[in-house]
Short mmCIF file of the C-alpha atoms (twelve columns), coordinates in Angstrom:
data_MODEL
# 
_entry.id   MODEL 
# 
loop_
_atom_site.group_PDB 
_atom_site.id 
_atom_site.type_symbol 
_atom_site.label_atom_id 
_atom_site.label_alt_id 
_atom_site.label_comp_id 
_atom_site.label_asym_id 
_atom_site.label_seq_id 
_atom_site.Cartn_x 
_atom_site.Cartn_y 
_atom_site.Cartn_z 
_atom_site.pdbx_PDB_model_num 
ATOM 1   C CA . MET A 1   1.774   -2.183  -20.784 1 
ATOM 2   C CA . PRO A 2   1.072   0.659   -18.333 1 
ATOM 3   C CA . THR A 3   3.136   2.084   -15.506 1 
ATOM 4   C CA . LEU A 4   1.465   1.794   -12.116 1 
ATOM 5   C CA . ILE A 5   2.045   4.461   -9.465  1 
ATOM 6   C CA . LEU A 6   1.288   3.028   -6.022  1 
ATOM 7   C CA . VAL A 7   0.688   5.616   -3.301  1 
ATOM 8   C CA . ARG A 8   0.368   4.540   0.295   1 
ATOM 9   C CA . HIS A 9   -2.157  6.702   2.159   1 
ATOM 10  C CA . GLY A 10  -0.815  9.554   4.275   1 
ATOM 11  C CA . ARG A 11  -0.076  9.095   7.954   1 
ATOM 12  C CA . SER A 12  -3.259  8.262   9.826   1 
ATOM 13  C CA . THR A 13  -4.523  8.616   13.368  1 
ATOM 14  C CA . ALA A 14  -4.103  4.841   13.714  1 
ATOM 15  C CA . ASN A 15  -0.456  5.085   12.638  1 
ATOM 16  C CA . THR A 16  0.328   7.661   15.309  1 
ATOM 17  C CA . SER A 17  -1.621  5.697   17.932  1 
ATOM 18  C CA . ALA A 18  0.230   2.488   16.980  1 
ATOM 19  C CA . VAL A 19  -3.080  0.739   16.338  1 
ATOM 20  C CA . LEU A 20  -3.670  -1.850  13.630  1 
ATOM 21  C CA . ALA A 21  -6.566  -0.179  11.849  1 
ATOM 22  C CA . GLY A 22  -7.506  -2.715  9.206   1 
ATOM 23  C CA . TRP A 23  -11.023 -1.928  7.978   1 
ATOM 24  C CA . THR A 24  -12.028 -0.069  11.161  1 
ATOM 25  C CA . PRO A 25  -14.246 2.848   10.033  1 
ATOM 26  C CA . GLY A 26  -13.461 6.467   10.808  1 
ATOM 27  C CA . VAL A 27  -9.655  6.246   10.599  1 
ATOM 28  C CA . SER A 28  -8.608  9.561   9.063   1 
ATOM 29  C CA . LEU A 29  -5.355  11.298  8.225   1 
ATOM 30  C CA . ASP A 30  -3.630  13.079  11.075  1 
ATOM 31  C CA . GLU A 31  -2.193  16.586  10.671  1 
ATOM 32  C CA . ARG A 32  1.008   15.323  9.102   1 
ATOM 33  C CA . GLY A 33  -0.913  12.958  6.841   1 
ATOM 34  C CA . ALA A 34  -3.048  15.841  5.595   1 
ATOM 35  C CA . ALA A 35  0.122   17.805  4.809   1 
ATOM 36  C CA . GLN A 36  1.529   14.807  2.948   1 
ATOM 37  C CA . ALA A 37  -1.664  14.576  0.904   1 
ATOM 38  C CA . ALA A 38  -1.533  18.309  0.144   1 
ATOM 39  C CA . ALA A 39  1.986   17.890  -1.262  1 
ATOM 40  C CA . LEU A 40  1.032   14.961  -3.485  1 
ATOM 41  C CA . PRO A 41  -0.216  17.006  -6.505  1 
ATOM 42  C CA . GLY A 42  3.128   18.782  -6.727  1 
ATOM 43  C CA . ARG A 43  5.100   15.559  -6.484  1 
ATOM 44  C CA . LEU A 44  3.048   14.039  -9.304  1 
ATOM 45  C CA . ALA A 45  2.789   17.188  -11.430 1 
ATOM 46  C CA . ALA A 46  4.983   15.852  -14.261 1 
ATOM 47  C CA . LEU A 47  2.961   12.672  -14.706 1 
ATOM 48  C CA . PRO A 48  0.040   12.391  -17.146 1 
ATOM 49  C CA . ILE A 49  -2.154  10.225  -14.940 1 
ATOM 50  C CA . ALA A 50  -4.773  8.418   -17.002 1 
ATOM 51  C CA . GLU A 51  -6.808  6.793   -14.222 1 
ATOM 52  C CA . VAL A 52  -6.994  6.823   -10.435 1 
ATOM 53  C CA . VAL A 53  -8.021  3.779   -8.406  1 
ATOM 54  C CA . THR A 54  -8.427  3.763   -4.646  1 
ATOM 55  C CA . SER A 55  -9.098  1.600   -1.663  1 
ATOM 56  C CA . PRO A 56  -12.552 2.366   -0.235  1 
ATOM 57  C CA . LEU A 57  -11.112 3.284   3.165   1 
ATOM 58  C CA . GLN A 58  -11.313 6.870   4.410   1 
ATOM 59  C CA . ARG A 59  -7.584  7.442   4.809   1 
ATOM 60  C CA . CYS A 60  -7.006  6.653   1.121   1 
ATOM 61  C CA . GLN A 61  -9.916  8.790   -0.014  1 
ATOM 62  C CA . GLU A 62  -8.563  11.721  2.017   1 
ATOM 63  C CA . THR A 63  -5.066  11.231  0.605   1 
ATOM 64  C CA . LEU A 64  -6.386  11.564  -2.944  1 
ATOM 65  C CA . GLY A 65  -8.565  14.618  -2.229  1 
ATOM 66  C CA . PRO A 66  -5.974  17.296  -3.089  1 
ATOM 67  C CA . LEU A 67  -4.844  15.439  -6.215  1 
ATOM 68  C CA . LEU A 68  -8.395  15.134  -7.525  1 
ATOM 69  C CA . ASP A 69  -9.046  18.793  -6.716  1 
ATOM 70  C CA . ALA A 70  -5.938  19.738  -8.704  1 
ATOM 71  C CA . ARG A 71  -7.008  17.585  -11.661 1 
ATOM 72  C CA . PRO A 72  -10.755 18.050  -12.080 1 
ATOM 73  C CA . GLY A 73  -10.744 15.820  -15.153 1 
ATOM 74  C CA . LEU A 74  -9.874  12.778  -13.022 1 
ATOM 75  C CA . ARG A 75  -12.233 10.775  -10.886 1 
ATOM 76  C CA . ALA A 76  -11.335 7.966   -8.512  1 
ATOM 77  C CA . HIS A 77  -12.543 4.428   -9.116  1 
ATOM 78  C CA . THR A 78  -13.009 2.477   -5.875  1 
ATOM 79  C CA . ASP A 79  -11.782 -1.122  -5.852  1 
ATOM 80  C CA . GLU A 80  -12.194 -3.170  -2.673  1 
ATOM 81  C CA . ARG A 81  -9.514  -5.592  -3.844  1 
ATOM 82  C CA . ILE A 82  -6.825  -3.029  -3.012  1 
ATOM 83  C CA . GLY A 83  -8.373  -2.296  0.386   1 
ATOM 84  C CA . GLU A 84  -6.417  -3.076  3.535   1 
ATOM 85  C CA . CYS A 85  -5.841  -6.619  4.692   1 
ATOM 86  C CA . HIS A 86  -8.781  -7.922  6.712   1 
ATOM 87  C CA . TYR A 87  -7.031  -8.366  10.068  1 
ATOM 88  C CA . GLY A 88  -10.176 -9.714  11.708  1 
ATOM 89  C CA . ASP A 89  -9.902  -9.929  15.500  1 
ATOM 90  C CA . TRP A 90  -6.602  -8.058  15.390  1 
ATOM 91  C CA . SER A 91  -8.252  -4.922  13.970  1 
ATOM 92  C CA . GLY A 92  -8.294  -1.971  16.338  1 
ATOM 93  C CA . ARG A 93  -5.747  -3.502  18.716  1 
ATOM 94  C CA . LYS A 94  -2.515  -1.862  19.821  1 
ATOM 95  C CA . LEU A 95  0.507   -3.173  17.950  1 
ATOM 96  C CA . ALA A 96  2.353   -3.526  21.267  1 
ATOM 97  C CA . GLU A 97  -0.299  -6.002  22.442  1 
ATOM 98  C CA . LEU A 98  0.050   -8.084  19.294  1 
ATOM 99  C CA . THR A 99  3.793   -8.601  19.686  1 
ATOM 100 C CA . ASP A 100 3.247   -11.446 22.142  1 
ATOM 101 C CA . GLU A 101 0.653   -13.222 20.014  1 
ATOM 102 C CA . PRO A 102 2.008   -16.565 18.699  1 
ATOM 103 C CA . LEU A 103 0.699   -15.646 15.246  1 
ATOM 104 C CA . MET A 104 3.005   -12.622 15.099  1 
ATOM 105 C CA . GLU A 105 6.063   -14.833 14.667  1 
ATOM 106 C CA . ILE A 106 4.391   -16.455 11.659  1 
ATOM 107 C CA . VAL A 107 3.430   -13.039 10.256  1 
ATOM 108 C CA . GLN A 108 7.069   -11.992 10.529  1 
ATOM 109 C CA . THR A 109 8.869   -15.126 9.351   1 
ATOM 110 C CA . HIS A 110 6.384   -17.182 7.325   1 
ATOM 111 C CA . PRO A 111 3.664   -14.762 6.180   1 
ATOM 112 C CA . SER A 112 2.433   -17.066 3.429   1 
ATOM 113 C CA . ALA A 113 1.076   -19.277 6.237   1 
ATOM 114 C CA . ALA A 114 -0.428  -16.436 8.271   1 
ATOM 115 C CA . ALA A 115 -4.216  -16.149 8.520   1 
ATOM 116 C CA . PHE A 116 -5.740  -13.616 10.889  1 
ATOM 117 C CA . PRO A 117 -8.452  -14.915 13.244  1 
ATOM 118 C CA . GLY A 118 -11.806 -13.753 11.930  1 
ATOM 119 C CA . GLY A 119 -10.061 -12.188 8.925   1 
ATOM 120 C CA . GLU A 120 -8.134  -13.291 5.869   1 
ATOM 121 C CA . SER A 121 -4.728  -14.747 5.088   1 
ATOM 122 C CA . LEU A 122 -1.877  -12.641 3.766   1 
ATOM 123 C CA . ARG A 123 -1.755  -14.997 0.805   1 
ATOM 124 C CA . SER A 124 -5.363  -14.245 -0.166  1 
ATOM 125 C CA . MET A 125 -4.708  -10.528 0.349   1 
ATOM 126 C CA . GLN A 126 -1.855  -10.645 -2.158  1 
ATOM 127 C CA . THR A 127 -3.886  -12.688 -4.627  1 
ATOM 128 C CA . ARG A 128 -6.823  -10.271 -4.731  1 
ATOM 129 C CA . ALA A 129 -4.560  -7.221  -5.021  1 
ATOM 130 C CA . ALA A 130 -2.482  -8.760  -7.818  1 
ATOM 131 C CA . GLU A 131 -5.640  -9.752  -9.690  1 
ATOM 132 C CA . ALA A 132 -6.888  -6.163  -9.409  1 
ATOM 133 C CA . VAL A 133 -3.627  -4.808  -10.842 1 
ATOM 134 C CA . ARG A 134 -3.673  -7.224  -13.762 1 
ATOM 135 C CA . GLU A 135 -7.256  -6.306  -14.610 1 
ATOM 136 C CA . TRP A 136 -6.551  -2.578  -14.330 1 
ATOM 137 C CA . ASN A 137 -3.395  -2.941  -16.454 1 
ATOM 138 C CA . ALA A 138 -5.502  -4.424  -19.254 1 
ATOM 139 C CA . ARG A 139 -8.235  -1.812  -18.862 1 
ATOM 140 C CA . VAL A 140 -5.840  1.144   -18.823 1 
ATOM 141 C CA . GLU A 141 -3.908  -0.175  -21.828 1 
ATOM 142 C CA . ARG A 142 -7.154  -0.702  -23.740 1 
ATOM 143 C CA . ASP A 143 -8.518  2.760   -22.955 1 
ATOM 144 C CA . HIS A 144 -5.343  4.877   -22.846 1 
ATOM 145 C CA . GLY A 145 -2.573  2.998   -24.653 1 
ATOM 146 C CA . ALA A 146 0.421   0.895   -23.697 1 
ATOM 147 C CA . ASP A 147 2.463   3.840   -22.382 1 
ATOM 148 C CA . ALA A 148 -0.218  5.131   -20.020 1 
ATOM 149 C CA . VAL A 149 0.432   5.913   -16.354 1 
ATOM 150 C CA . TYR A 150 -2.195  5.264   -13.708 1 
ATOM 151 C CA . LEU A 151 -2.327  5.522   -9.940  1 
ATOM 152 C CA . MET A 152 -3.578  3.352   -7.107  1 
ATOM 153 C CA . CYS A 153 -3.883  4.599   -3.522  1 
ATOM 154 C CA . SER A 154 -3.677  1.697   -1.105  1 
ATOM 155 C CA . HIS A 155 -2.095  0.387   2.108   1 
ATOM 156 C CA . GLY A 156 1.296   -0.740  3.345   1 
ATOM 157 C CA . ASP A 157 0.844   -4.506  3.301   1 
ATOM 158 C CA . ILE A 158 -1.000  -4.394  -0.025  1 
ATOM 159 C CA . ILE A 159 1.776   -2.379  -1.687  1 
ATOM 160 C CA . LYS A 160 4.509   -4.569  -0.213  1 
ATOM 161 C CA . SER A 161 2.750   -7.666  -1.519  1 
ATOM 162 C CA . LEU A 162 2.437   -6.129  -5.001  1 
ATOM 163 C CA . VAL A 163 6.138   -5.264  -5.030  1 
ATOM 164 C CA . ALA A 164 6.947   -8.853  -4.064  1 
ATOM 165 C CA . ASP A 165 4.691   -10.091 -6.856  1 
ATOM 166 C CA . ALA A 166 6.372   -7.811  -9.392  1 
ATOM 167 C CA . LEU A 167 9.856   -8.918  -8.330  1 
ATOM 168 C CA . GLY A 168 8.948   -12.611 -8.320  1 
ATOM 169 C CA . LEU A 169 9.641   -12.800 -4.575  1 
ATOM 170 C CA . HIS A 170 7.950   -15.411 -2.441  1 
ATOM 171 C CA . LEU A 171 5.439   -13.829 -0.077  1 
ATOM 172 C CA . ASP A 172 7.575   -15.022 2.826   1 
ATOM 173 C CA . LEU A 173 10.090  -12.320 1.835   1 
ATOM 174 C CA . PHE A 174 7.642   -9.421  1.599   1 
ATOM 175 C CA . GLN A 175 8.357   -8.254  5.166   1 
ATOM 176 C CA . ARG A 176 11.787  -7.156  3.922   1 
ATOM 177 C CA . ILE A 177 10.081  -4.369  1.946   1 
ATOM 178 C CA . SER A 178 9.244   -1.008  3.531   1 
ATOM 179 C CA . VAL A 179 6.848   1.692   2.273   1 
ATOM 180 C CA . GLU A 180 6.222   4.775   4.394   1 
ATOM 181 C CA . PRO A 181 3.018   6.839   4.530   1 
ATOM 182 C CA . CYS A 182 2.383   8.764   1.312   1 
ATOM 183 C CA . SER A 183 5.383   7.143   -0.335  1 
ATOM 184 C CA . ILE A 184 5.379   6.505   -4.065  1 
ATOM 185 C CA . THR A 185 6.241   3.136   -5.571  1 
ATOM 186 C CA . ALA A 186 6.264   2.702   -9.342  1 
ATOM 187 C CA . ILE A 187 6.089   -0.520  -11.335 1 
ATOM 188 C CA . ARG A 188 6.400   -0.509  -15.114 1 
ATOM 189 C CA . TYR A 189 4.720   -3.543  -16.614 1 
ATOM 190 C CA . THR A 190 5.870   -5.014  -19.937 1 
ATOM 191 C CA . ARG A 191 4.931   -8.045  -21.995 1 
ATOM 192 C CA . LEU A 192 7.811   -10.042 -20.538 1 
ATOM 193 C CA . ARG A 193 8.212   -8.798  -16.965 1 
ATOM 194 C CA . PRO A 194 7.518   -5.930  -14.560 1 
ATOM 195 C CA . PHE A 195 10.238  -3.448  -13.604 1 
ATOM 196 C CA . LEU A 196 10.312  -1.860  -10.166 1 
ATOM 197 C CA . VAL A 197 11.427  1.704   -10.919 1 
ATOM 198 C CA . ARG A 198 10.661  3.416   -7.583  1 
ATOM 199 C CA . LEU A 199 10.197  1.975   -4.113  1 
ATOM 200 C CA . GLY A 200 8.804   3.867   -1.146  1 
ATOM 201 C CA . ASP A 201 9.945   7.255   -2.459  1 
ATOM 202 C CA . THR A 202 9.009   10.087  -0.110  1 
ATOM 203 C CA . GLY A 203 11.641  12.591  -1.212  1 
ATOM 204 C CA . ASP A 204 12.610  12.763  2.472   1 
ATOM 205 C CA . LEU A 205 15.604  10.986  4.011   1 
ATOM 206 C CA . ALA A 206 14.622  11.672  7.640   1 
ATOM 207 C CA . SER A 207 13.563  8.092   8.185   1 
ATOM 208 C CA . LEU A 208 17.169  6.962   7.630   1 
ATOM 209 C CA . ALA A 209 18.452  8.925   10.631  1 
ATOM 210 C CA . PRO A 210 19.236  7.037   13.857  1 
ATOM 211 C CA . ARG A 211 16.300  6.864   16.256  1 
ATOM 212 C CA . GLU A 212 16.171  7.120   20.020  1 
ATOM 213 C CA . GLU A 213 14.818  3.576   20.209  1 
ATOM 214 C CA . PRO A 214 16.678  1.186   17.896  1 
ATOM 215 C CA . PRO A 215 14.506  -0.867  15.521  1 
ATOM 216 C CA . THR A 216 13.533  -4.336  16.696  1 
ATOM 217 C CA . GLY A 217 13.986  -6.047  13.355  1 
ATOM 218 C CA . ASP A 218 10.298  -6.902  13.096  1 
ATOM 219 C CA . ALA A 219 8.341   -5.528  10.148  1 
ATOM 220 C CA . PRO A 220 5.494   -3.216  11.225  1 
ATOM 221 C CA . VAL A 221 2.219   -4.957  10.461  1 
ATOM 222 C CA . GLY A 222 0.071   -2.598  8.404   1 
ATOM 223 C CA . GLY A 223 3.075   -0.548  7.281   1 
ATOM 224 C CA . GLY A 224 4.161   1.637   10.202  1 
ATOM 225 C CA . ALA A 225 3.974   5.386   10.799  1 
ATOM 226 C CA . GLY A 226 7.097   6.463   8.936   1 
ATOM 227 C CA . ALA A 227 9.691   8.966   10.071  1 
ATOM 228 C CA . PRO A 228 9.033   10.599  13.476  1 
# 
């Protein structure tokens, strides 16, 4: 079965503003995010990408722009099922404000029980994304062969949930996974099991350096902004 390359969108204006964007329209890449997107064709140059699938949100579309320009034979298929989690009433709010919400503790420690007011549950988010991957695996294998490689551009929580699904991890453990903006995660699917062969690869170790403010231990909802 195919190998799936998961690309998180480049750093966005919401990431740098510490806002939970969700499906808020008009959230674009910031200057660094645009540079990350520009570097993507070079990072993927050795891969024969058979298909490209993307979230409908602007920040994903912008991330794929340079890659599609570099490979005029490819076109992006939009699939809403790999769009960002519907955060409902939390969308557009500052992450600092959300820390004190009682729901945040559930999001952090028991995400399989977390449902966002006016939005969706993390469980339903994972289900729709995993269903999309399974359908695209079958389609890509049918059209391009069992050894094909294809790419999906999506969002932090979506990618984390797909990694958990591939590893057989309960959704309650998915907050232990981290994927930075424009990072590459690769899952090779086989008849028996998936293999996680890359996780959150940016080619940059800056995010491992000590920071002025030590991490809190909470997982950033939506995925975080990456290295400073």
